[in-house]
Coordinates of C-alpha atoms and ligand atoms in Angstrom, one line a residue:
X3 CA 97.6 176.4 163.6
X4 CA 94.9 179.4 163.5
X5 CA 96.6 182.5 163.8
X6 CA 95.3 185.8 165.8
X7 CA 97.5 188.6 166.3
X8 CA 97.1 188.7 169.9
X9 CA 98.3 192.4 171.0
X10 CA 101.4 192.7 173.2
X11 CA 102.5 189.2 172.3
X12 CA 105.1 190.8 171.1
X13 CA 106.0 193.0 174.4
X14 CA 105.8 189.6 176.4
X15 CA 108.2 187.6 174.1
X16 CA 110.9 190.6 174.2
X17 CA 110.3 190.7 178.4
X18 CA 110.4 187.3 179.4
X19 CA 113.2 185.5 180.6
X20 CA 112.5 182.4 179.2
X21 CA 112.5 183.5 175.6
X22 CA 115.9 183.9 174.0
X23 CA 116.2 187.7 172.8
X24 CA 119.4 187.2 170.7
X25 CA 119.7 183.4 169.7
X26 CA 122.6 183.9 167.0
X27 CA 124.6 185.2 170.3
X28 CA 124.3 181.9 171.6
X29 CA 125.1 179.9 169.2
X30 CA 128.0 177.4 170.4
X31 CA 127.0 178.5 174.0
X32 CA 124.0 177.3 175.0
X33 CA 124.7 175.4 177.7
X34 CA 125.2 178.9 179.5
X35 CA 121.4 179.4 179.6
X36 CA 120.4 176.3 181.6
X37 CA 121.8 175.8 185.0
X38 CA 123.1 172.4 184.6
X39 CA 125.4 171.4 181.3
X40 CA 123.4 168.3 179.9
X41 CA 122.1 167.4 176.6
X42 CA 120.3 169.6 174.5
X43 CA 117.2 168.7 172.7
X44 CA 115.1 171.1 170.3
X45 CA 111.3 171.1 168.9
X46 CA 110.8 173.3 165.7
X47 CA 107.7 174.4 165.3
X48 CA 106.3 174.1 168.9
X49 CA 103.1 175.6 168.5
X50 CA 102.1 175.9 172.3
X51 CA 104.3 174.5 173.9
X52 CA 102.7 171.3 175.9
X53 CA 105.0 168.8 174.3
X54 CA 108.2 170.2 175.5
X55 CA 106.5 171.5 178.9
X56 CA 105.8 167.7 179.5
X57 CA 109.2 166.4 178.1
X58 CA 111.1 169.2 180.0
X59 CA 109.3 167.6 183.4
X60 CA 109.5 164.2 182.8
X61 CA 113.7 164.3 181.9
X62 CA 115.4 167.0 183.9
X63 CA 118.5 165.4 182.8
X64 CA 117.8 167.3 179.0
X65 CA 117.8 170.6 178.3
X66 CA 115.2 171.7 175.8
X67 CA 114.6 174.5 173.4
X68 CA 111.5 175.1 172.0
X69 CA 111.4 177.6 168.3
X70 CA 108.4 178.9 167.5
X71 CA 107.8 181.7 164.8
X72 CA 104.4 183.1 165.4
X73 CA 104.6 185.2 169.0
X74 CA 101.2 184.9 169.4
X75 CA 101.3 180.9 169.5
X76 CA 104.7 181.2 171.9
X77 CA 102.8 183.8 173.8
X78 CA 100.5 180.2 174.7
X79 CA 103.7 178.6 176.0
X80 CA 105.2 181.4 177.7
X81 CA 101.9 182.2 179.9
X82 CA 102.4 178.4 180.9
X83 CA 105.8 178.5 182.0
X84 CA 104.9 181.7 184.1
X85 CA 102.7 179.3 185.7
X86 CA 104.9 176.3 186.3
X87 CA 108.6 177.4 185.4
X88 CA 111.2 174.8 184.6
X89 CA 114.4 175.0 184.9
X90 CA 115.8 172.9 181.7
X91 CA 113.4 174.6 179.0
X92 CA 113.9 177.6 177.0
X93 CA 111.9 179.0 173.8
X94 CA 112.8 181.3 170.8
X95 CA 110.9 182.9 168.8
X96 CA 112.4 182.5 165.2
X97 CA 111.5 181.1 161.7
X98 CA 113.8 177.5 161.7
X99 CA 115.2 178.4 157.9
X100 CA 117.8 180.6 160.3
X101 CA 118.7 177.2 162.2
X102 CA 121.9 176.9 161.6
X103 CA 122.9 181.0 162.4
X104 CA 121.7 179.6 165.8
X105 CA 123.0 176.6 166.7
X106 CA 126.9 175.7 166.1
X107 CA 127.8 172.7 164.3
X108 CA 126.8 169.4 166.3
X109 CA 125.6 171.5 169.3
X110 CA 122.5 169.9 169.3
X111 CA 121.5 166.3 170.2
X112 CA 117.8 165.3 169.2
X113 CA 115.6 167.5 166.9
X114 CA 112.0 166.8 167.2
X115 CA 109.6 167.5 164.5
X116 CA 105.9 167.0 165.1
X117 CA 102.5 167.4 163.4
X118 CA 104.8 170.1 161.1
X119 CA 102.5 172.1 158.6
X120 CA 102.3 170.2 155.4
X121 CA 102.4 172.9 152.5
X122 CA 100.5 171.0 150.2
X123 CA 101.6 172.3 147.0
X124 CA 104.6 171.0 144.9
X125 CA 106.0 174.3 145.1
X126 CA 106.1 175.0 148.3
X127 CA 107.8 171.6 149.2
X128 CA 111.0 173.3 150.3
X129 CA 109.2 174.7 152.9
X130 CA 108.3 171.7 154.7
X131 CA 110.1 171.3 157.7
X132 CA 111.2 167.0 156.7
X133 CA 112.5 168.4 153.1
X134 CA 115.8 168.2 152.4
X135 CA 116.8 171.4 152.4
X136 CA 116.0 171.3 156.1
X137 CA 117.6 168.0 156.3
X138 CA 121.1 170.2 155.0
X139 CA 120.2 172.3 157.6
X140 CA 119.6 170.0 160.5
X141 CA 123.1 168.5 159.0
X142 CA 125.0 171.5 160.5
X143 CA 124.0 171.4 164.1
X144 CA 122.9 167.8 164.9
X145 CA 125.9 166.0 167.2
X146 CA 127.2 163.0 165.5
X147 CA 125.5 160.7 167.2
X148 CA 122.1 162.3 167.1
X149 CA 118.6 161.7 165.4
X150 CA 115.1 163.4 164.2
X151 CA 112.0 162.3 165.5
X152 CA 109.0 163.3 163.4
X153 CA 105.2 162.5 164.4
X154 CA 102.1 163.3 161.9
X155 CA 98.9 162.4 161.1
X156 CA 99.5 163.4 157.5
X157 CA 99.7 160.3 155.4
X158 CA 101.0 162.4 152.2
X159 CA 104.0 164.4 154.5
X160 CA 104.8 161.4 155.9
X161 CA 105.2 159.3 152.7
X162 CA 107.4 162.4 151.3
X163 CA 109.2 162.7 154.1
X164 CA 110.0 159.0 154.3
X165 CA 111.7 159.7 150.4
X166 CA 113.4 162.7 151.6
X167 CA 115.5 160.7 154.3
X168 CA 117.9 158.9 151.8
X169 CA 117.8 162.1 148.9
X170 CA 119.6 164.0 152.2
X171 CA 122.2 161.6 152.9
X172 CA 120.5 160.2 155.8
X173 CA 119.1 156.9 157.3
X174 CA 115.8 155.7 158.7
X175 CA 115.9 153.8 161.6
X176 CA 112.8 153.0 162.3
X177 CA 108.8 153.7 161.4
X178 CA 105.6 153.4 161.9
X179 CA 101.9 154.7 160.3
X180 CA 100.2 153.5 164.1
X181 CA 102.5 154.6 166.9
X182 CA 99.7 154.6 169.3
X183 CA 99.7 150.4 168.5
X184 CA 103.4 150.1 168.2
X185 CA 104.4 148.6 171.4
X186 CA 108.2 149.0 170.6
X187 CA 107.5 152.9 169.2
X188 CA 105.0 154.4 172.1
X189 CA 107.1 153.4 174.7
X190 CA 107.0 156.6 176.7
X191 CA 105.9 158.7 174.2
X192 CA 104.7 162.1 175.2
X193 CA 101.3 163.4 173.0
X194 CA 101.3 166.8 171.7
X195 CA 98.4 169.3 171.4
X196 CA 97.6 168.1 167.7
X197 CA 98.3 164.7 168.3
X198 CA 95.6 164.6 171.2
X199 CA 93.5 166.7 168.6
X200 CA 93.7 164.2 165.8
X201 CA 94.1 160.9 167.3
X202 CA 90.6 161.4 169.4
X203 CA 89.3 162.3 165.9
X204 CA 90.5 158.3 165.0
X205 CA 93.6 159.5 162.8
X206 CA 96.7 157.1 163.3
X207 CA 100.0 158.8 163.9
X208 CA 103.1 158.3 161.7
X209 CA 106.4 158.8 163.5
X210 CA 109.6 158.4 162.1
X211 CA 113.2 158.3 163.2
X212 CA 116.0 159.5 161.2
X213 CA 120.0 159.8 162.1
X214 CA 123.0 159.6 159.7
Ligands
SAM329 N1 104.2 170.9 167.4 C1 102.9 171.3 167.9 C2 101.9 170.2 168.1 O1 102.3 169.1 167.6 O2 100.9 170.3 168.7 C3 102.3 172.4 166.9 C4 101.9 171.9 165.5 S1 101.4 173.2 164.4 C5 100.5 172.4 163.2 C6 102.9 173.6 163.6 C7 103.7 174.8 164.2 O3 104.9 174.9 163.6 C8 102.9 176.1 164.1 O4 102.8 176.7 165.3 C9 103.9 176.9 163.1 O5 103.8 178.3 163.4 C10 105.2 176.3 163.4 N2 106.1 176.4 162.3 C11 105.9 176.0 161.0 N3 107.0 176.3 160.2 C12 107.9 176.9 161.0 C13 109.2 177.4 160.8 N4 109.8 177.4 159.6 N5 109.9 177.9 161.8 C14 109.3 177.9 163.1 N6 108.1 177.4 163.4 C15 107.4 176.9 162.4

């Protein structure tokens, strides 16, 4: 995502009651910030925000928190859900190697990953949000029962991510490399900023599911 500093994105984060000031706080208590108790559902790595603002409307029955690290892309989200609040999404503004300092050990029932920056390099692998030291720390606060969904256009992240599934101890359940022509996969699948972006370029999308 291109980056600006936008001024006072900052100021608007720290003022607005839909972004979490003190997330570690929270952490085994975050059904106190929703009104209703119901499952809770996180995107890392948000961008925007259009995913989850469509997500949180379609399925009032979730709760959803959106972490974003850049204050001048959550700034995007935040303006939107001035606009149109809802009641069952909340955003933070943190970078997700501090995942499990916010969420308490099974606290959190789906993680979704999508169109997550690729850091090309070899070295910089650990940084990839599908790598398995995430995957240790997604370990600590996913519920039992839970899974990962992950959605790129990137043919190499996906293929490494696919490998890192079983080096973390976890499972694949089920993949594509053409979700918009997977019948069984696209069933009501909600597009993101980049995956509008790149599939009107003619990209397919990869999704994945993961649980252990
Ligand atoms: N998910 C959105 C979509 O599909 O339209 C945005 C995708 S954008 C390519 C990736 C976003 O993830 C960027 O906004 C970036 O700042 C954020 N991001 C990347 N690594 C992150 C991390 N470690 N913690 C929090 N956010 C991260």
């Amino acid at each position: 995502m291109r980056l600006r500093n936008i001024p006072g994105a900052d100021d608007a984060i720290s003022s607005s009651e839909y972004c979490i000031q003190t997330p570690t706080e929270l952490k085994g208590n975050w059904q106190s910030v929703f009104p209703l108790s119901q499952p809770l559902h996180i995107e890392i790595g948000m961008g925007k925000g259009r995913f989850l603002m469509d997500m949180a409307t379609a399925h009032p029955d979730i709760n959803y928190v959106g972490i974003e690290r850049y204050s001048s892309v959550l700034l995007r989200a935040l303006q939107k859900m001035e606009l149109s609040p809802l009641p069952n999404l909340r955003f933070v503004c943190m970078d997700a190697t501090e995942i499990a300092d916010v969420f308490d050990k099974g606290e959190v029932d789906r993680i979704y990953l999508n169109f997550s920056d690729p850091w090309p390099k070899d070295r910089h692998s650990k940084r990839r949000l599908t790598s398995r030291q995430f995957f240790n720390r997604y370990d600590q606060i996913l519920a039992k029962e839970g899974h990962l969904e992950f959605k790129t256009d990137n043919q190499d992240l996906f293929t490494f991510s696919l490998e890192e599934i079983p080096e973390a101890g976890w499972h694949l359940d089920a993949s594509t490399r053409d979700l918009h022509h997977d019948e069984l996969l696209n069933q009501g699948n909600i597009m993101t900023e980049y995956e509008e972006k790149f599939s009107s370029k003619g990209n397919p999308i990869c999704k994945l599911i993961a649980s252990r």
